[in-house]
Amino acid sequence: MHNNIINRTGLSALKFSRLVSCFILFILIGASNVARSQQTICIGSLKHYAVDTAENGGLGTTGSTYNWTIIGGFFSGTITQTVVGSTNAATIDWGQSPPGTYTVSVKETNSNGCSSIQNLQVIIKPLPIVNLNDLIICTNPITGNWITVGNLNTGLSASTYSFVWQRDGITLPNTTSSINITQIGVYSVTVTNSITGCQATDSASVSVSSAPQATVSITNPFDDVQNIVVTIVNGIGNYEYSIDGVNFQDSNTFSVSNPGIYIITVKDKYFCGESILPVFASGYPKFFTPNGDGINDFWNIIALPNFSKSKLLIYDRYGKFIHQISSSNYGWDGTLNGDSLPATDYWFTVEYYDISNNLQTYKSHFSLLR
């Protein structure tokens, strides 16, 4: 019986001697236990192996059975029959078996019950380690021009590795370990170890973003609950919004129940820039108590934009003009010509320019309590 172990990728293997008896066979097993044939592969390889392919139409020696095993290392792959119904050929998917030395061992048992073992030493080499990082290129929010430089770098030496780059599946002329980026797209690089021939491929997405140009408005000024709405005017970024500069949200709307000046921050999630926007949630006290205790002694509009250009007039319930509040004082103290006015409701009209410099008018009333 003539037995051959064959690596179908072209590597030759050992040959069994013709067997005379089981006693002589076992002597030969002990003498040839160390592998005299070797193969070098890469992590993740799929290889085909066979013995006695010249016999029985390629199905091995008639009457013989073959048992395939992996010895040594930390094999984590699978062994399957290459041809259904045949045991003299096996396909080994080495999977993620780590680098190291392994032995492919095949045990043949003939029709007389005699056995012989043939070994093939397999050395697994590591793949190149390449990690490309996705890139966000910052652009001008108005012109779209790139304002940062893009570069994809494998971090590997060109003296040990070769490189094939692609963008969106099209091979680029670049053969260096890193490339400068001038267009968006999906980039990939296939790295080959010049010594082992092992390859690895990685990819990265290159996209653009920009700082925001935004405006802010109040949808219902002077209401008990007001909505602050941010509108992006220019920019292609992925933006988030904050009313306190610390906590950010994806929504561009904030609801506030306390009048005041709020500082809205709009920033690009990819660190291409931000905008700081002040907004005036205008309001007024529903009552005041001018009794000289230092608490609620004056009445005035809260957080009025462009206050110096505004006109704030107070009337009694019959429409008689009482007082005009200017930006140079604290507000109205509940008097007229130095005399205290009675506790009742008073009306006001305010003309002001909003944050967009549009003239607005608002009228309402409040209570004076004594």
CSV table of N, CA and C in Angstrom, one decimal, residues 180-342:
chain,number,residue,atom,x,y,z
A,180,ASN,N,-2.8,60.7,2.1
A,180,ASN,CA,-3.6,61.9,2.4
A,180,ASN,C,-4.9,61.9,1.7
A,181,ILE,N,-6.0,62.3,2.3
A,181,ILE,CA,-7.3,62.2,1.8
A,181,ILE,C,-7.8,63.6,1.3
A,182,THR,N,-8.3,63.5,0.1
A,182,THR,CA,-8.9,64.7,-0.6
A,182,THR,C,-10.3,64.6,-1.0
A,183,GLN,N,-10.9,63.4,-0.8
A,183,GLN,CA,-12.3,63.2,-1.1
A,183,GLN,C,-12.9,62.3,0.0
A,184,ILE,N,-14.2,62.5,0.1
A,184,ILE,CA,-15.0,61.6,1.0
A,184,ILE,C,-15.2,60.2,0.4
A,185,GLY,N,-15.5,59.2,1.2
A,185,GLY,CA,-15.7,57.9,0.7
A,185,GLY,C,-15.3,56.8,1.7
A,186,VAL,N,-15.4,55.6,1.3
A,186,VAL,CA,-15.0,54.5,2.1
A,186,VAL,C,-13.7,54.0,1.5
A,187,TYR,N,-12.7,54.1,2.4
A,187,TYR,CA,-11.3,53.7,2.0
A,187,TYR,C,-11.0,52.3,2.6
A,188,SER,N,-10.2,51.5,1.9
A,188,SER,CA,-9.7,50.3,2.4
A,188,SER,C,-8.3,50.1,2.0
A,189,VAL,N,-7.5,49.3,2.8
A,189,VAL,CA,-6.1,49.0,2.5
A,189,VAL,C,-5.9,47.5,2.7
A,190,THR,N,-5.3,46.9,1.8
A,190,THR,CA,-4.9,45.5,2.0
A,190,THR,C,-3.4,45.5,2.2
A,191,VAL,N,-3.0,44.9,3.3
A,191,VAL,CA,-1.6,44.9,3.8
A,191,VAL,C,-1.1,43.5,3.7
A,192,THR,N,0.1,43.4,3.0
A,192,THR,CA,0.7,42.0,2.8
A,192,THR,C,2.1,42.0,3.5
A,193,ASN,N,2.3,41.1,4.3
A,193,ASN,CA,3.7,40.9,4.9
A,193,ASN,C,4.6,40.3,3.9
A,194,SER,N,5.6,41.0,3.5
A,194,SER,CA,6.5,40.6,2.5
A,194,SER,C,7.3,39.3,2.7
A,195,ILE,N,7.4,38.9,4.0
A,195,ILE,CA,8.1,37.7,4.4
A,195,ILE,C,7.1,36.5,4.4
A,196,THR,N,6.0,36.6,5.1
A,196,THR,CA,5.1,35.5,5.3
A,196,THR,C,4.0,35.4,4.2
A,197,GLY,N,3.8,36.5,3.5
A,197,GLY,CA,2.7,36.6,2.5
A,197,GLY,C,1.3,36.7,3.1
A,198,CYS,N,1.2,36.8,4.5
A,198,CYS,CA,0.0,36.9,5.1
A,198,CYS,C,-0.6,38.3,4.9
A,199,GLN,N,-1.9,38.4,4.7
A,199,GLN,CA,-2.6,39.6,4.3
A,199,GLN,C,-3.7,40.0,5.3
A,200,ALA,N,-4.0,41.3,5.5
A,200,ALA,CA,-5.1,41.7,6.3
A,200,ALA,C,-5.6,43.0,5.6
A,201,THR,N,-6.9,43.2,5.7
A,201,THR,CA,-7.6,44.3,5.1
A,201,THR,C,-8.4,45.0,6.2
A,202,ASP,N,-8.4,46.3,6.1
A,202,ASP,CA,-9.2,47.2,7.0
A,202,ASP,C,-9.7,48.3,6.2
A,203,SER,N,-10.8,48.9,6.7
A,203,SER,CA,-11.4,50.0,6.0
A,203,SER,C,-11.8,51.1,6.9
A,204,ALA,N,-12.0,52.3,6.4
A,204,ALA,CA,-12.4,53.5,7.2
A,204,ALA,C,-13.3,54.4,6.3
A,205,SER,N,-14.3,55.0,7.0
A,205,SER,CA,-15.1,55.9,6.3
A,205,SER,C,-14.6,57.4,6.5
A,206,VAL,N,-14.6,58.1,5.4
A,206,VAL,CA,-14.2,59.5,5.5
A,206,VAL,C,-15.4,60.4,5.1
A,207,SER,N,-15.8,61.2,6.0
A,207,SER,CA,-17.0,62.1,5.8
A,207,SER,C,-16.7,63.5,6.3
A,208,VAL,N,-17.6,64.4,6.1
A,208,VAL,CA,-17.3,65.8,6.5
A,208,VAL,C,-18.4,66.3,7.5
A,209,SER,N,-18.0,67.3,8.2
A,209,SER,CA,-18.9,68.0,9.1
A,209,SER,C,-18.4,69.4,9.2
A,210,SER,N,-19.2,70.2,10.0
A,210,SER,CA,-18.8,71.7,10.1
A,210,SER,C,-19.4,72.2,11.4
A,211,ALA,N,-18.8,73.4,11.7
A,211,ALA,CA,-19.4,74.1,12.9
A,211,ALA,C,-20.8,74.7,12.5
A,212,PRO,N,-21.6,74.9,13.4
A,212,PRO,CA,-23.0,75.4,13.1
A,212,PRO,C,-23.0,76.9,13.0
A,213,GLN,N,-23.8,77.4,12.1
A,213,GLN,CA,-24.2,78.8,12.1
A,213,GLN,C,-25.7,78.8,12.4
A,214,ALA,N,-26.1,79.4,13.5
A,214,ALA,CA,-27.5,79.2,14.0
A,214,ALA,C,-28.1,80.5,14.5
A,215,THR,N,-29.4,80.5,14.5
A,215,THR,CA,-30.2,81.6,15.2
A,215,THR,C,-31.1,80.9,16.3
A,216,VAL,N,-31.5,81.8,17.2
A,216,VAL,CA,-32.4,81.3,18.3
A,216,VAL,C,-33.6,82.2,18.4
A,217,SER,N,-34.7,81.7,18.7
A,217,SER,CA,-35.9,82.5,18.9
A,217,SER,C,-36.8,82.0,20.0
A,218,ILE,N,-37.7,82.8,20.5
A,218,ILE,CA,-38.7,82.5,21.5
A,218,ILE,C,-40.1,82.4,20.7
A,219,THR,N,-40.7,81.3,20.9
A,219,THR,CA,-42.0,81.1,20.1
A,219,THR,C,-43.2,81.8,20.8
A,220,ASN,N,-43.1,81.9,22.2
A,220,ASN,CA,-44.2,82.5,22.9
A,220,ASN,C,-43.7,83.4,24.0
A,221,PRO,N,-43.1,84.5,23.7
A,221,PRO,CA,-42.6,85.4,24.8
A,221,PRO,C,-43.6,85.9,25.8
A,222,PHE,N,-43.2,86.0,27.0
A,222,PHE,CA,-44.0,86.5,28.1
A,222,PHE,C,-45.0,85.5,28.7
A,223,ASP,N,-45.1,84.3,28.0
A,223,ASP,CA,-45.9,83.2,28.6
A,223,ASP,C,-45.3,82.6,29.8
A,224,ASP,N,-46.1,81.9,30.6
A,224,ASP,CA,-45.5,81.2,31.8
A,224,ASP,C,-44.5,80.1,31.4
A,225,VAL,N,-44.8,79.5,30.2
A,225,VAL,CA,-43.9,78.5,29.7
A,225,VAL,C,-43.5,78.9,28.3
A,226,GLN,N,-42.2,79.1,28.0
A,226,GLN,CA,-41.8,79.6,26.7
A,226,GLN,C,-40.9,78.6,26.1
A,227,ASN,N,-40.9,78.5,24.8
A,227,ASN,CA,-40.1,77.6,24.0
A,227,ASN,C,-39.0,78.3,23.3
A,228,ILE,N,-37.8,77.8,23.6
A,228,ILE,CA,-36.6,78.3,22.9
A,228,ILE,C,-36.3,77.4,21.7
A,229,VAL,N,-36.2,77.9,20.5
A,229,VAL,CA,-36.0,77.1,19.3
A,229,VAL,C,-34.7,77.6,18.6
A,230,VAL,N,-33.9,76.6,18.4
A,230,VAL,CA,-32.6,76.9,17.6
A,230,VAL,C,-32.8,76.5,16.2
A,231,THR,N,-32.4,77.3,15.3
A,231,THR,CA,-32.5,77.0,13.8
A,231,THR,C,-31.1,77.1,13.2
A,232,ILE,N,-30.7,76.0,12.6
A,232,ILE,CA,-29.4,75.9,11.9
A,232,ILE,C,-29.5,76.7,10.6
A,233,VAL,N,-28.7,77.7,10.4
A,233,VAL,CA,-28.7,78.5,9.1
A,233,VAL,C,-27.8,77.9,8.1
A,234,ASN,N,-26.5,77.6,8.6
A,234,ASN,CA,-25.5,77.0,7.7
A,234,ASN,C,-24.8,75.9,8.5
A,235,GLY,N,-24.4,74.9,7.8
A,235,GLY,CA,-23.7,73.8,8.4
A,235,GLY,C,-24.2,72.4,8.0
A,236,ILE,N,-23.3,71.4,8.0
A,236,ILE,CA,-23.7,70.1,7.6
A,236,ILE,C,-23.3,69.1,8.7
A,237,GLY,N,-23.2,69.6,10.0
A,237,GLY,CA,-22.7,68.7,11.0
A,237,GLY,C,-23.8,67.9,11.7
A,238,ASN,N,-23.4,67.1,12.6
A,238,ASN,CA,-24.4,66.4,13.5
A,238,ASN,C,-24.3,67.1,14.8
A,239,TYR,N,-25.4,67.9,15.1
A,239,TYR,CA,-25.3,68.9,16.2
A,239,TYR,C,-26.1,68.4,17.4
A,240,GLU,N,-25.7,69.0,18.6
A,240,GLU,CA,-26.3,68.8,19.8
A,240,GLU,C,-26.4,70.1,20.5
A,241,TYR,N,-27.4,70.2,21.5
A,241,TYR,CA,-27.8,71.5,22.0
A,241,TYR,C,-27.8,71.5,23.6
A,242,SER,N,-27.4,72.6,24.1
A,242,SER,CA,-27.4,72.7,25.6
A,242,SER,C,-27.9,74.1,26.0
A,243,ILE,N,-28.6,74.1,27.2
A,243,ILE,CA,-29.0,75.4,27.7
A,243,ILE,C,-28.2,75.8,28.9
A,244,ASP,N,-27.3,74.9,29.4
A,244,ASP,CA,-26.5,75.2,30.5
A,244,ASP,C,-25.0,75.0,30.2
A,245,GLY,N,-24.6,74.6,29.0
A,245,GLY,CA,-23.2,74.4,28.6
A,245,GLY,C,-22.6,73.1,29.1
A,246,VAL,N,-23.4,72.3,29.8
A,246,VAL,CA,-22.9,71.1,30.4
A,246,VAL,C,-23.7,69.9,29.8
A,247,ASN,N,-25.0,69.9,30.0
A,247,ASN,CA,-25.8,68.8,29.5
A,247,ASN,C,-26.4,69.1,28.1
A,248,PHE,N,-26.1,68.1,27.2
A,248,PHE,CA,-26.5,68.3,25.8
A,248,PHE,C,-27.6,67.4,25.4
A,249,GLN,N,-28.4,67.8,24.4
A,249,GLN,CA,-29.5,67.0,23.9
A,249,GLN,C,-29.5,67.1,22.4
A,250,ASP,N,-30.2,66.1,21.7
A,250,ASP,CA,-30.3,66.1,20.3
A,250,ASP,C,-31.4,67.1,19.8
A,251,SER,N,-32.4,67.4,20.7
A,251,SER,CA,-33.5,68.2,20.3
A,251,SER,C,-33.0,69.7,20.3
A,252,ASN,N,-33.5,70.5,19.3
A,252,ASN,CA,-33.2,71.9,19.2
A,252,ASN,C,-34.1,72.8,19.9
A,253,THR,N,-35.0,72.2,20.8
A,253,THR,CA,-36.0,73.0,21.5
A,253,THR,C,-35.9,72.8,23.0
A,254,PHE,N,-36.0,73.9,23.7
A,254,PHE,CA,-36.0,73.9,25.2
A,254,PHE,C,-37.3,74.6,25.7
A,255,SER,N,-37.9,74.1,26.7
A,255,SER,CA,-39.0,74.8,27.4
A,255,SER,C,-38.5,75.3,28.7
A,256,VAL,N,-38.8,76.6,28.9
A,256,VAL,CA,-38.4,77.2,30.2
A,256,VAL,C,-39.6,77.9,30.8
A,257,SER,N,-39.7,77.8,32.2
A,257,SER,CA,-40.8,78.4,32.9
A,257,SER,C,-40.3,79.6,33.7
A,258,ASN,N,-39.0,79.9,33.7
A,258,ASN,CA,-38.6,81.1,34.5
A,258,ASN,C,-38.0,82.1,33.5
A,259,PRO,N,-38.5,83.3,33.5
A,259,PRO,CA,-37.9,84.3,32.6
A,259,PRO,C,-36.5,84.6,32.9
A,260,GLY,N,-35.7,85.0,31.9
A,260,GLY,CA,-34.3,85.3,32.2
A,260,GLY,C,-33.5,85.2,30.9
A,261,ILE,N,-32.2,85.5,31.0
A,261,ILE,CA,-31.3,85.4,29.8
A,261,ILE,C,-30.7,84.0,29.8
A,262,TYR,N,-30.9,83.2,28.8
A,262,TYR,CA,-30.3,81.9,28.7
A,262,TYR,C,-29.2,81.9,27.6
A,263,ILE,N,-28.2,81.1,27.8
A,263,ILE,CA,-27.1,81.0,26.9
A,263,ILE,C,-27.2,79.6,26.3
A,264,ILE,N,-27.5,79.5,25.0
A,264,ILE,CA,-27.6,78.3,24.3
A,264,ILE,C,-26.3,77.9,23.6
A,265,THR,N,-25.8,76.7,23.7
A,265,THR,CA,-24.7,76.2,23.0
A,265,THR,C,-25.1,75.2,22.0
A,266,VAL,N,-24.6,75.4,20.8
A,266,VAL,CA,-24.9,74.5,19.7
A,266,VAL,C,-23.5,74.0,19.3
A,267,LYS,N,-23.2,72.7,19.3
A,267,LYS,CA,-21.9,72.2,18.9
A,267,LYS,C,-22.0,71.0,18.1
A,268,ASP,N,-21.0,70.9,17.2
A,268,ASP,CA,-20.9,69.7,16.3
A,268,ASP,C,-20.4,68.5,17.1
A,269,LYS,N,-21.0,67.4,17.0
A,269,LYS,CA,-20.6,66.2,17.8
A,269,LYS,C,-19.2,65.7,17.4
A,270,TYR,N,-18.7,66.1,16.2
A,270,TYR,CA,-17.4,65.7,15.8
A,270,TYR,C,-16.3,66.7,16.0
A,271,PHE,N,-16.6,67.7,16.9
A,271,PHE,CA,-15.6,68.7,17.3
A,271,PHE,C,-15.2,69.6,16.2
A,272,CYS,N,-16.1,69.9,15.3
A,272,CYS,CA,-15.7,70.9,14.2
A,272,CYS,C,-16.1,72.3,14.6
A,273,GLY,N,-16.7,72.5,15.8
A,273,GLY,CA,-16.9,73.9,16.2
A,273,GLY,C,-18.3,74.0,16.9
A,274,GLU,N,-18.5,75.2,17.5
A,274,GLU,CA,-19.8,75.5,18.2
A,274,GLU,C,-20.2,76.9,18.0
A,275,SER,N,-21.4,77.2,18.4
A,275,SER,CA,-22.0,78.5,18.4
A,275,SER,C,-22.6,78.8,19.8
A,276,ILE,N,-22.4,80.0,20.3
A,276,ILE,CA,-22.9,80.4,21.5
A,276,ILE,C,-24.0,81.5,21.2
A,277,LEU,N,-25.2,81.2,21.7
A,277,LEU,CA,-26.4,82.1,21.4
A,277,LEU,C,-27.1,82.5,22.6
A,278,PRO,N,-27.1,83.8,22.9
A,278,PRO,CA,-27.9,84.3,24.0
A,278,PRO,C,-29.4,84.5,23.6
A,279,VAL,N,-30.3,84.2,24.5
A,279,VAL,CA,-31.7,84.3,24.2
A,279,VAL,C,-32.4,84.9,25.4
A,280,PHE,N,-33.4,85.7,25.1
A,280,PHE,CA,-34.1,86.4,26.2
A,280,PHE,C,-35.5,85.8,26.3
A,281,ALA,N,-35.7,85.1,27.4
A,281,ALA,CA,-37.1,84.6,27.7
A,281,ALA,C,-37.7,85.7,28.6
A,282,SER,N,-38.4,86.6,27.9
A,282,SER,CA,-38.9,87.8,28.6
A,282,SER,C,-40.1,87.4,29.5
A,283,GLY,N,-40.2,88.1,30.6
A,283,GLY,CA,-41.4,87.9,31.5
A,283,GLY,C,-41.6,89.1,32.4
A,284,TYR,N,-42.5,89.0,33.3
A,284,TYR,CA,-42.8,90.0,34.3
A,284,TYR,C,-43.4,89.4,35.5
A,285,PRO,N,-43.2,90.1,36.7
A,285,PRO,CA,-43.8,89.6,37.9
A,285,PRO,C,-45.3,89.8,37.8
A,286,LYS,N,-46.1,88.9,38.3
A,286,LYS,CA,-47.6,89.0,38.3
A,286,LYS,C,-48.0,89.9,39.4
A,287,PHE,N,-47.1,90.2,40.4
A,287,PHE,CA,-47.5,91.1,41.4
A,287,PHE,C,-46.2,91.7,42.0
A,288,PHE,N,-46.3,92.8,42.8
A,288,PHE,CA,-45.1,93.3,43.5
A,288,PHE,C,-45.6,93.9,44.8
A,289,THR,N,-44.7,94.1,45.8
A,289,THR,CA,-45.1,94.6,47.1
A,289,THR,C,-44.2,95.7,47.6
A,290,PRO,N,-44.4,96.9,47.1
A,290,PRO,CA,-43.5,98.0,47.4
A,290,PRO,C,-43.7,98.6,48.8
A,291,ASN,N,-43.2,97.8,49.8
A,291,ASN,CA,-43.4,98.1,51.2
A,291,ASN,C,-42.0,98.5,51.9
A,292,GLY,N,-41.0,98.5,51.1
A,292,GLY,CA,-39.7,98.9,51.6
A,292,GLY,C,-38.9,97.9,52.3
A,293,ASP,N,-39.3,96.6,52.2
A,293,ASP,CA,-38.6,95.5,52.9
A,293,ASP,C,-37.5,94.9,52.0
A,294,GLY,N,-37.3,95.5,50.8
A,294,GLY,CA,-36.2,95.0,50.0
A,294,GLY,C,-36.6,93.8,49.1
A,295,ILE,N,-37.8,93.4,49.3
A,295,ILE,CA,-38.3,92.2,48.5
A,295,ILE,C,-39.5,92.6,47.6
A,296,ASN,N,-39.4,92.5,46.3
A,296,ASN,CA,-40.4,92.8,45.4
A,296,ASN,C,-40.9,94.3,45.5
A,297,ASP,N,-39.9,95.2,45.8
A,297,ASP,CA,-40.3,96.6,46.0
A,297,ASP,C,-40.4,97.3,44.6
A,298,PHE,N,-39.9,96.7,43.6
A,298,PHE,CA,-40.0,97.4,42.3
A,298,PHE,C,-40.6,96.4,41.2
A,299,TRP,N,-41.3,97.0,40.3
A,299,TRP,CA,-41.9,96.2,39.2
A,299,TRP,C,-41.2,96.5,37.9
A,300,ASN,N,-40.8,95.5,37.1
A,300,ASN,CA,-40.1,95.8,35.9
A,300,ASN,C,-40.2,94.5,35.0
A,301,ILE,N,-40.0,94.7,33.7
A,301,ILE,CA,-39.9,93.6,32.8
A,301,ILE,C,-38.6,92.8,33.1
A,302,ILE,N,-38.6,91.5,33.0
A,302,ILE,CA,-37.5,90.7,33.2
A,302,ILE,C,-36.9,90.2,31.8
A,303,ALA,N,-35.6,90.4,31.6
A,303,ALA,CA,-34.9,89.9,30.4
A,303,ALA,C,-35.5,90.4,29.1
A,304,LEU,N,-35.6,91.7,29.0
A,304,LEU,CA,-36.2,92.3,27.8
A,304,LEU,C,-35.0,92.6,26.8
A,305,PRO,N,-35.0,92.0,25.6
A,305,PRO,CA,-33.9,92.3,24.7
A,305,PRO,C,-33.9,93.8,24.2
A,306,ASN,N,-32.7,94.3,24.0
A,306,ASN,CA,-32.6,95.6,23.5
A,306,ASN,C,-33.3,96.6,24.4
A,307,PHE,N,-33.1,96.5,25.7
A,307,PHE,CA,-33.9,97.3,26.7
A,307,PHE,C,-33.8,98.8,26.5
A,308,SER,N,-32.6,99.2,26.1
A,308,SER,CA,-32.4,100.6,25.9
A,308,SER,C,-33.2,101.2,24.8
A,309,LYS,N,-33.6,100.4,23.9
A,309,LYS,CA,-34.4,100.9,22.7
A,309,LYS,C,-35.9,100.7,23.0
A,310,SER,N,-36.3,100.1,24.1
A,310,SER,CA,-37.7,99.8,24.4
A,310,SER,C,-38.4,101.0,25.0
A,311,LYS,N,-39.7,100.8,25.0
A,311,LYS,CA,-40.6,101.8,25.6
A,311,LYS,C,-41.6,101.1,26.4
A,312,LEU,N,-41.5,101.3,27.8
A,312,LEU,CA,-42.4,100.6,28.7
A,312,LEU,C,-43.2,101.5,29.5
A,313,LEU,N,-44.5,101.5,29.3
A,313,LEU,CA,-45.5,102.4,29.9
A,313,LEU,C,-46.4,101.7,30.8
A,314,ILE,N,-46.8,102.4,32.0
A,314,ILE,CA,-47.7,101.8,32.9
A,314,ILE,C,-48.9,102.7,33.0
A,315,TYR,N,-50.1,102.0,33.1
A,315,TYR,CA,-51.4,102.8,33.2
A,315,TYR,C,-52.2,102.2,34.4
A,316,ASP,N,-53.1,103.0,34.8
A,316,ASP,CA,-54.1,102.5,35.8
A,316,ASP,C,-55.2,101.8,35.0
A,317,ARG,N,-56.1,101.2,35.7
A,317,ARG,CA,-57.2,100.4,35.1
A,317,ARG,C,-58.1,101.2,34.2
A,318,TYR,N,-58.0,102.5,34.3
A,318,TYR,CA,-58.9,103.4,33.5
A,318,TYR,C,-58.1,103.9,32.3
A,319,GLY,N,-56.8,103.5,32.1
A,319,GLY,CA,-56.1,103.9,31.0
A,319,GLY,C,-55.3,105.2,31.2
A,320,LYS,N,-55.2,105.7,32.5
A,320,LYS,CA,-54.5,106.9,32.8
A,320,LYS,C,-53.0,106.5,32.8
A,321,PHE,N,-52.2,107.3,32.1
A,321,PHE,CA,-50.7,107.1,32.2
A,321,PHE,C,-50.2,107.3,33.6
A,322,ILE,N,-49.4,106.4,34.1
A,322,ILE,CA,-48.8,106.5,35.4
A,322,ILE,C,-47.3,106.7,35.4
A,323,HIS,N,-46.6,105.9,34.6
A,323,HIS,CA,-45.1,105.9,34.7
A,323,HIS,C,-44.5,105.3,33.5
A,324,GLN,N,-43.3,105.8,33.1
A,324,GLN,CA,-42.5,105.2,32.1
A,324,GLN,C,-41.2,104.7,32.7
A,325,ILE,N,-41.0,103.4,32.4
A,325,ILE,CA,-39.7,102.8,33.0
A,325,ILE,C,-38.6,102.9,31.9
A,326,SER,N,-37.5,103.3,32.4
A,326,SER,CA,-36.3,103.4,31.5
A,326,SER,C,-35.3,102.4,32.0
A,327,SER,N,-34.3,102.2,31.1
A,327,SER,CA,-33.2,101.2,31.4
A,327,SER,C,-32.3,101.7,32.5
A,328,SER,N,-32.4,103.0,32.9
A,328,SER,CA,-31.5,103.5,34.0
A,328,SER,C,-32.1,103.4,35.4
A,329,ASN,N,-33.2,102.8,35.6
A,329,ASN,CA,-33.7,102.7,37.0
A,329,ASN,C,-34.2,101.2,37.2
A,330,TYR,N,-34.5,100.9,38.5
A,330,TYR,CA,-34.9,99.6,38.9
A,330,TYR,C,-36.3,99.2,38.4
A,331,GLY,N,-37.1,100.2,38.1
A,331,GLY,CA,-38.5,99.9,37.7
A,331,GLY,C,-39.4,100.8,38.4
A,332,TRP,N,-40.7,100.5,38.5
A,332,TRP,CA,-41.7,101.3,39.1
A,332,TRP,C,-41.8,100.9,40.6
A,333,ASP,N,-41.9,101.9,41.5
A,333,ASP,CA,-42.0,101.7,42.9
A,333,ASP,C,-43.4,101.8,43.5
A,334,GLY,N,-44.4,101.9,42.6
A,334,GLY,CA,-45.8,102.0,43.0
A,334,GLY,C,-46.2,103.4,43.4
A,335,THR,N,-45.5,104.4,43.0
A,335,THR,CA,-45.9,105.8,43.4
A,335,THR,C,-46.2,106.6,42.1
A,336,LEU,N,-46.9,107.7,42.4
A,336,LEU,CA,-47.1,108.7,41.3
A,336,LEU,C,-46.8,110.1,42.0
A,337,ASN,N,-45.9,110.8,41.4
A,337,ASN,CA,-45.5,112.1,42.0
A,337,ASN,C,-45.2,112.0,43.5
A,338,GLY,N,-44.5,110.9,43.9
A,338,GLY,CA,-44.1,110.7,45.3
A,338,GLY,C,-45.2,110.2,46.2
A,339,ASP,N,-46.4,110.0,45.7
A,339,ASP,CA,-47.5,109.5,46.5
A,339,ASP,C,-47.7,108.0,46.2
A,340,SER,N,-47.9,107.2,47.2
A,340,SER,CA,-48.2,105.8,47.0
A,340,SER,C,-49.5,105.6,46.4
A,341,LEU,N,-49.6,104.7,45.4
A,341,LEU,CA,-50.9,104.4,44.7
A,341,LEU,C,-51.5,103.2,45.4
A,342,PRO,N,-52.8,103.1,45.2
A,342,PRO,CA,-53.5,102.0,45.9
A,342,PRO,C,-53.2,100.6,45.4
